[in-house]
XYZ file of C-alpha atoms in Angstrom:
509
model
C 106.778 103.828 79.295
C 105.623 103.471 75.706
C 107.627 100.904 73.783
C 107.054 102.433 70.363
C 108.670 105.433 68.794
C 105.207 106.480 67.634
C 104.122 107.111 71.209
C 107.414 108.778 72.016
C 107.479 111.193 69.125
C 103.857 112.288 68.781
C 104.122 114.392 71.934
C 106.968 116.482 70.532
C 106.471 120.163 69.977
C 106.416 121.225 66.312
C 109.907 121.567 64.922
C 110.600 125.195 63.944
C 111.373 126.168 60.398
C 114.989 125.611 59.408
C 117.362 128.503 59.042
C 118.555 129.136 55.518
C 122.166 128.284 54.692
C 122.827 129.241 51.045
C 124.802 126.563 49.257
C 127.272 129.033 47.760
C 128.507 130.261 51.150
C 131.602 128.844 52.821
C 131.436 127.364 56.299
C 132.603 130.472 58.110
C 130.342 132.833 56.131
C 127.410 130.489 56.566
C 127.876 130.383 60.328
C 128.293 134.147 60.426
C 124.766 134.439 59.009
C 123.367 132.404 61.893
C 122.644 133.890 65.343
C 125.320 132.779 67.778
C 128.182 132.759 65.264
C 130.629 135.468 64.324
C 132.703 135.755 61.167
C 135.601 133.328 61.183
C 133.451 130.407 62.287
C 133.871 130.789 66.067
C 130.893 130.590 68.422
C 129.848 133.813 70.134
C 129.694 133.075 73.850
C 127.718 136.158 74.837
C 124.918 135.425 77.334
C 122.061 137.451 78.803
C 123.406 139.906 81.404
C 121.807 138.002 84.303
C 123.707 134.790 83.522
C 127.400 133.968 83.391
C 128.623 132.726 80.011
C 129.293 128.999 79.737
C 132.696 128.362 78.219
C 133.638 125.228 76.307
C 137.084 123.701 76.103
C 138.250 121.946 72.923
C 139.765 119.326 75.254
C 136.430 118.505 76.859
C 135.063 116.540 73.972
C 134.481 113.216 75.718
C 130.930 111.899 75.579
C 130.538 111.930 79.350
C 127.339 112.440 81.326
C 128.755 115.546 83.005
C 129.298 117.526 79.809
C 126.671 119.936 78.512
C 125.493 121.032 75.110
C 124.345 124.374 73.820
C 123.848 123.934 70.083
C 122.972 127.059 68.136
C 121.290 126.568 65.767
C 119.416 123.599 67.199
C 120.235 120.094 65.913
C 116.652 119.536 64.770
C 116.990 122.293 62.184
C 120.709 122.238 61.386
C 121.680 118.535 61.177
C 120.651 115.792 58.750
C 121.111 112.204 59.937
C 122.124 109.623 57.317
C 122.124 105.981 58.461
C 123.859 103.505 56.157
C 122.123 100.141 55.948
C 125.322 98.259 55.166
C 126.178 95.621 52.598
C 125.030 92.042 52.172
C 126.076 91.095 55.714
C 127.787 87.876 54.659
C 129.577 87.488 58.008
C 126.182 87.524 59.765
C 124.717 84.908 57.447
C 122.304 83.072 57.935
C 120.724 85.847 60.036
C 120.873 88.011 56.899
C 119.471 85.345 54.590
C 116.014 86.956 54.536
C 116.668 90.414 55.997
C 119.037 93.374 55.861
C 121.690 93.531 58.566
C 120.084 96.493 60.419
C 116.792 94.527 60.559
C 118.317 91.659 62.580
C 116.459 91.305 65.926
C 118.247 92.483 69.054
C 117.643 92.192 72.784
C 114.302 90.313 72.663
C 112.144 93.257 71.501
C 114.266 95.402 69.205
C 116.140 95.470 65.904
C 119.636 96.809 65.227
C 118.318 99.823 63.305
C 116.482 101.010 66.432
C 119.833 101.906 68.030
C 121.007 104.689 65.664
C 117.452 105.951 65.072
C 116.819 106.181 68.831
C 120.185 107.873 69.391
C 119.182 110.449 66.771
C 115.754 111.093 68.306
C 117.247 111.361 71.800
C 119.844 113.801 70.428
C 117.213 116.030 68.815
C 118.326 114.975 65.320
C 114.900 114.540 63.782
C 115.618 114.532 60.033
C 116.773 110.986 59.320
C 117.359 109.049 56.104
C 118.113 105.318 56.083
C 119.922 104.052 52.968
C 119.192 100.412 52.124
C 120.154 97.956 49.413
C 120.143 94.252 50.354
C 117.054 92.306 51.492
C 115.457 95.560 52.582
C 111.774 94.501 52.731
C 111.921 93.556 56.423
C 113.823 96.737 57.327
C 111.447 98.962 55.376
C 108.430 97.340 57.027
C 109.884 97.776 60.520
C 110.802 101.444 59.967
C 107.374 102.298 58.569
C 105.642 100.655 61.535
C 108.001 101.996 64.207
C 108.461 105.549 62.975
C 105.668 105.853 60.421
C 104.148 108.986 61.919
C 107.314 110.863 60.905
C 107.764 109.473 57.409
C 106.988 111.912 54.579
C 106.475 114.778 56.980
C 106.372 118.384 55.854
C 109.610 119.958 54.736
C 110.600 121.408 58.095
C 109.296 118.598 60.302
C 111.081 115.521 61.529
C 110.999 112.299 59.531
C 112.539 108.848 59.250
C 112.616 107.949 55.577
C 113.963 104.946 53.691
C 116.030 105.511 50.545
C 116.582 102.317 48.561
C 119.423 101.836 46.097
C 118.286 102.749 42.621
C 119.636 103.102 39.109
C 119.590 106.360 37.203
C 121.168 107.731 33.994
C 123.907 109.351 36.112
C 124.409 106.301 38.352
C 123.639 103.017 36.576
C 125.228 100.927 39.365
C 124.053 99.950 42.844
C 125.769 101.392 45.912
C 129.470 100.589 45.747
C 130.287 101.647 49.310
C 129.431 104.126 52.047
C 130.634 107.226 50.218
C 129.106 106.130 46.930
C 125.725 105.563 48.619
C 125.735 109.119 49.975
C 126.958 110.507 46.642
C 124.101 108.882 44.729
C 121.555 110.655 46.930
C 123.472 113.905 47.320
C 120.975 115.658 45.057
C 118.361 115.062 47.766
C 120.542 115.738 50.820
C 121.771 119.101 49.546
C 118.183 120.366 49.306
C 117.998 120.442 53.095
C 118.991 123.715 54.744
C 121.362 122.188 57.271
C 124.902 122.855 58.451
C 126.102 119.285 58.981
C 125.554 115.721 57.818
C 125.717 113.092 60.569
C 126.842 109.785 59.027
C 125.962 106.656 61.020
C 126.075 102.880 60.638
C 122.971 100.757 61.054
C 124.666 97.807 62.774
C 126.379 99.226 65.877
C 125.244 98.833 69.499
C 125.912 101.874 71.717
C 124.222 104.890 73.294
C 125.573 108.295 72.343
C 124.473 111.912 72.555
C 125.166 113.207 69.069
C 124.612 116.802 70.211
C 127.925 116.679 72.106
C 129.553 115.186 69.015
C 128.190 117.992 66.824
C 129.133 120.624 69.384
C 132.729 119.405 69.408
C 132.712 119.630 65.601
C 131.612 123.259 65.758
C 133.812 124.269 68.671
C 136.962 123.048 66.924
C 135.831 124.567 63.608
C 136.399 121.189 61.956
C 135.601 120.177 58.403
C 135.083 116.554 59.463
C 134.889 115.026 62.939
C 135.433 111.299 63.466
C 134.121 109.467 66.543
C 137.020 107.616 68.157
C 137.023 104.750 70.628
C 139.975 104.479 73.054
C 141.409 100.974 73.335
C 144.275 98.871 74.580
C 147.005 97.256 72.486
C 145.344 93.839 72.379
C 142.154 95.081 70.696
C 143.809 97.794 68.615
C 145.210 95.384 66.008
C 141.679 94.604 64.790
C 140.713 98.218 64.023
C 141.584 101.154 61.853
C 143.644 103.435 64.094
C 144.209 107.179 64.038
C 147.021 109.412 65.220
C 146.349 112.956 66.460
C 148.309 116.113 67.192
C 148.113 118.092 70.428
C 144.854 119.750 69.303
C 143.066 116.496 68.578
C 143.460 116.863 64.827
C 143.927 113.597 62.941
C 147.250 113.432 61.126
C 147.615 109.744 60.229
C 145.573 106.582 59.640
C 146.602 102.921 59.812
C 144.405 99.917 59.045
C 144.874 97.031 61.537
C 148.567 97.763 62.197
C 150.891 95.311 63.922
C 154.385 95.361 65.411
C 156.327 98.582 65.145
C 153.610 100.217 63.063
C 151.154 99.595 65.886
C 153.532 101.142 68.424
C 153.885 104.217 66.257
C 150.095 104.819 66.424
C 150.080 105.383 70.202
C 148.538 108.734 71.174
C 148.029 110.815 74.291
C 144.263 110.406 74.790
C 144.238 113.018 77.569
C 144.196 115.503 74.676
C 140.647 114.288 73.970
C 139.520 114.456 77.581
C 140.428 111.012 78.978
C 141.835 111.039 82.511
C 145.585 110.217 82.841
C 145.041 106.778 84.393
C 142.718 105.539 81.660
C 144.827 107.244 79.002
C 147.737 105.048 80.076
C 145.592 101.897 79.824
C 144.075 102.917 76.462
C 146.800 104.570 74.344
C 145.162 103.971 70.938
C 142.086 105.427 69.261
C 140.065 103.573 66.641
C 137.531 104.955 64.202
C 133.939 104.001 65.056
C 132.670 104.656 61.527
C 130.597 107.602 62.802
C 131.233 111.025 61.271
C 130.078 114.640 61.193
C 130.695 116.450 57.906
C 130.107 120.123 57.317
C 127.646 120.248 54.443
C 129.761 122.209 51.974
C 132.769 119.999 52.772
C 130.816 116.838 51.963
C 129.615 118.255 48.660
C 133.136 119.285 47.660
C 134.777 116.010 48.698
C 132.354 113.674 46.935
C 131.921 115.710 43.764
C 135.220 117.484 43.225
C 138.080 116.067 45.298
C 137.214 112.350 45.274
C 134.471 111.729 42.691
C 135.445 108.057 42.310
C 135.928 107.201 46.008
C 133.545 104.536 47.309
C 134.319 104.423 51.037
C 134.495 107.087 53.744
C 136.813 105.303 56.172
C 139.512 104.148 53.774
C 139.350 106.758 51.006
C 137.478 110.012 51.618
C 138.542 110.838 55.180
C 142.255 109.932 54.785
C 142.163 111.858 51.509
C 140.663 114.899 53.231
C 143.514 114.811 55.752
C 146.085 114.667 52.963
C 144.691 117.723 51.181
C 144.854 119.765 54.387
C 141.276 119.720 55.655
C 140.716 119.907 59.393
C 139.732 116.390 60.462
C 139.175 116.161 64.215
C 138.848 113.175 66.557
C 136.020 113.038 69.097
C 136.458 110.673 72.018
C 133.570 108.361 72.899
C 134.406 106.534 76.117
C 131.567 104.052 76.519
C 130.219 100.686 75.390
C 130.265 100.195 71.624
C 130.045 97.008 69.605
C 130.188 96.505 65.855
C 127.658 93.720 65.197
C 129.567 92.362 62.213
C 129.883 88.647 62.958
C 127.783 85.872 64.472
C 130.096 85.760 67.495
C 129.876 89.540 68.070
C 126.102 89.422 67.680
C 125.778 86.514 70.113
C 128.031 88.164 72.719
C 126.246 91.531 72.425
C 122.859 89.932 73.058
C 124.008 87.760 75.948
C 125.814 90.807 77.361
C 122.489 92.392 78.303
C 121.912 89.544 80.800
C 125.163 90.291 82.650
C 124.811 91.103 86.346
C 124.908 93.315 88.259
C 125.415 95.733 85.346
C 124.753 94.665 81.725
C 127.124 95.638 78.922
C 124.335 97.658 77.337
C 121.189 98.711 79.183
C 117.748 99.298 77.703
C 116.593 100.820 81.007
C 117.877 104.386 80.600
C 114.745 106.518 80.861
C 116.594 109.651 79.753
C 117.642 107.998 76.478
C 115.210 105.163 75.699
C 115.531 102.818 72.753
C 112.377 103.048 70.641
C 110.909 100.315 68.505
C 107.736 99.160 66.828
C 104.678 99.178 69.147
C 103.271 95.641 68.910
C 100.590 95.694 71.638
C 101.450 92.188 72.777
C 100.227 90.663 76.058
C 102.596 90.221 79.016
C 104.718 87.095 78.950
C 103.263 84.103 80.791
C 105.684 82.013 82.866
C 104.159 78.799 84.290
C 106.200 76.871 86.854
C 109.492 77.625 85.073
C 112.988 78.133 86.448
C 114.338 81.333 84.845
C 117.701 82.797 85.921
C 119.914 85.604 84.544
C 117.755 85.983 81.447
C 115.782 88.570 79.471
C 112.255 87.677 78.356
C 110.542 89.591 75.552
C 106.858 90.430 75.147
C 104.062 87.947 74.541
C 105.952 84.738 75.435
C 104.421 81.517 76.790
C 106.944 79.594 78.914
C 105.811 76.355 80.573
C 107.543 74.024 83.038
C 111.045 74.532 81.629
C 114.498 75.795 82.617
C 116.044 78.958 81.143
C 119.487 80.177 82.209
C 121.627 83.059 80.894
C 119.547 83.485 77.752
C 117.580 86.050 75.772
C 114.059 84.979 74.800
C 112.475 86.988 71.978
C 108.879 88.080 71.588
C 106.090 85.493 71.060
C 108.418 82.628 72.021
C 106.672 79.412 72.989
C 108.755 77.025 75.106
C 107.265 73.657 76.037
C 107.492 71.398 79.083
C 110.849 69.938 80.022
C 112.889 72.170 77.700
C 116.296 73.427 78.840
C 117.652 76.680 77.343
C 121.209 77.663 78.294
C 123.476 80.478 77.057
C 121.239 80.940 74.037
C 119.372 83.563 72.037
C 115.818 82.777 70.907
C 114.481 85.378 68.500
C 110.867 84.300 68.903
C 108.210 84.492 66.208
C 106.505 86.973 63.898
C 103.037 85.605 64.670
C 101.084 83.212 66.882
C 99.723 79.948 65.591
C 96.067 79.367 66.425
C 94.794 76.313 68.259
C 93.334 75.097 64.976
C 96.775 75.437 63.333
C 98.357 73.403 66.120
C 95.642 70.756 65.897
C 96.206 70.296 62.167
C 99.968 70.067 62.732
C 99.477 67.474 65.464
C 97.237 65.350 63.233
C 99.677 65.481 60.311
C 102.866 64.929 62.312
C 103.960 68.537 61.952
C 105.835 70.685 64.495
C 104.477 74.006 65.835
C 106.555 77.178 66.002
C 108.677 77.272 69.142
C 110.707 74.909 71.300
C 109.331 71.369 71.671
C 109.026 69.237 74.799
C 112.274 68.117 76.452
C 114.449 69.956 73.922
C 117.915 70.973 75.118
C 119.497 74.072 73.563
C 122.913 75.400 74.582
C 125.086 78.170 73.085
C 122.827 78.646 70.082
C 120.885 81.269 68.140
C 117.369 80.213 67.132
C 116.057 82.581 64.462
C 112.420 83.585 64.127
C 109.601 81.151 63.375
C 111.877 78.124 63.823
C 110.148 74.832 64.646
C 112.177 72.767 67.102
C 110.753 69.279 67.640
C 110.524 67.210 70.804
C 113.693 65.783 72.376
C 115.911 67.810 70.055
C 119.436 68.470 71.340
C 121.228 71.523 69.953
C 124.351 71.426 72.111
C 127.218 71.042 69.597
C 128.324 67.871 71.360
C 131.450 67.478 69.169
C 132.488 71.136 69.645
C 132.437 71.827 65.893
C 133.656 75.366 65.151
C 132.535 75.814 61.555
C 129.898 73.885 59.576
C 127.445 74.606 56.769
C 124.258 72.573 57.043
C 121.841 74.875 55.280
C 119.708 72.061 53.863
C 119.330 70.738 57.410
C 118.335 74.167 58.713
C 121.425 75.370 60.574
C 124.983 76.724 60.446
C 127.810 76.607 62.980
C 130.123 79.619 63.197
C 132.705 80.155 65.950
C 131.193 77.174 67.741
C 127.743 78.823 67.868
C 124.867 76.891 66.275
C 122.496 79.171 64.347
C 119.129 77.742 63.290
C 117.843 79.495 60.174
C 114.639 81.546 60.142
C 111.550 79.376 59.386
C 113.668 76.205 59.663
C 112.269 72.912 60.937
C 114.408 70.685 63.160
C 112.708 67.248 63.393
C 112.025 65.586 66.740
C 114.945 63.598 68.113
C 117.581 65.493 66.111
C 121.002 65.861 67.760
C 123.276 68.699 66.622
């Protein structure tokens, strides 16, 4: 299987020309002009005489493998994907010291941005914009290399295009939030002849068929549809919760409620398609920060109703509910993780080593995760003891022990090293033998893990140089520490070595 999106997308059939949806038409009238829709905004379920019509239930909106989709018009021509690159990523620092949050490496070979882009491509959403602002050079470079054959395509072809924050006479400020970022580029988005905008985050780990999400939006004739994650009471206090009526329409929001307020946000999740047993275990629904907006609704909300609102989750969507718009919940019952903190990032990566079934699998051939094709050699493992671990491409691992760890591409691990419960991000390049010779003569340290180093419960960022006999084991069980001048941080008890850092031989952390 090709590892790059380039290989995966070049075999696609040409995307047909988009249907025209005049901007001055309302949602119902616009749909009425499209084959498959009748006036009033309801889907026509007529089928060829030889086939029985397939009926959809508003209750069957769960993102399950058994459900089917029949989008008309097709998502490739009627949906525009907008991926938000996020803010400065301070909670993920130092991983975001030199890169945007969506550019942080993931699962040995990938980056966070590959998740929403791959979900879009697998869902036939082929018009994709990525909005960036902070430290975006690394993200821009990755997107151009991974999906470059689609960038700047013809008007009606698929593309993955980066839109950086910019100043203009109308908007002299940088992006102030998710809604403001979309507003500042609305002049570009509204030029596309689409029915819906699919709003996504660039730092979530999950696999989702957006076609089912969009279908639920159309079937319920919603103005906005919000992806909702069912959860138990223990987790619910950390999320923004939603309350729904018996049609799945959102009627109330509460941000991280506790006590009696939390109890009042309990809902019957069988309304959204969850079976009664799981509905009893998971009586709350939390917003995933993933939305479908009807195009004309988005334009009206950001320009007329809430021209000063900066955020979708806390301002625009609750506001739309208050003014009477139809805001629906869509149940996603699967693995989802917001990679917002060092601890969440660490757990998500180590989760892919879990046996017998990982938290998130990269081995789904029907919905692969694409990334940049690097054409690296296979990893070489010489007399090493490797258990419950994931090894990326192009690694050289010699006479060492690796347990319950993720080893990123181009990692070099020397004799006698012990890697436990750790994430090594690898390197951006190989050092030549001449480079290593010069380093050896001058007392320098090559990129990678030195001889007899011991690393436990740590994140080693790219291009780090770990000397011989180094111990990164957090012997004193420190929970929080800032040692940036020494090349590392400790957050939630996890030691994170900064990108390009040098840890001298014999160092104990």
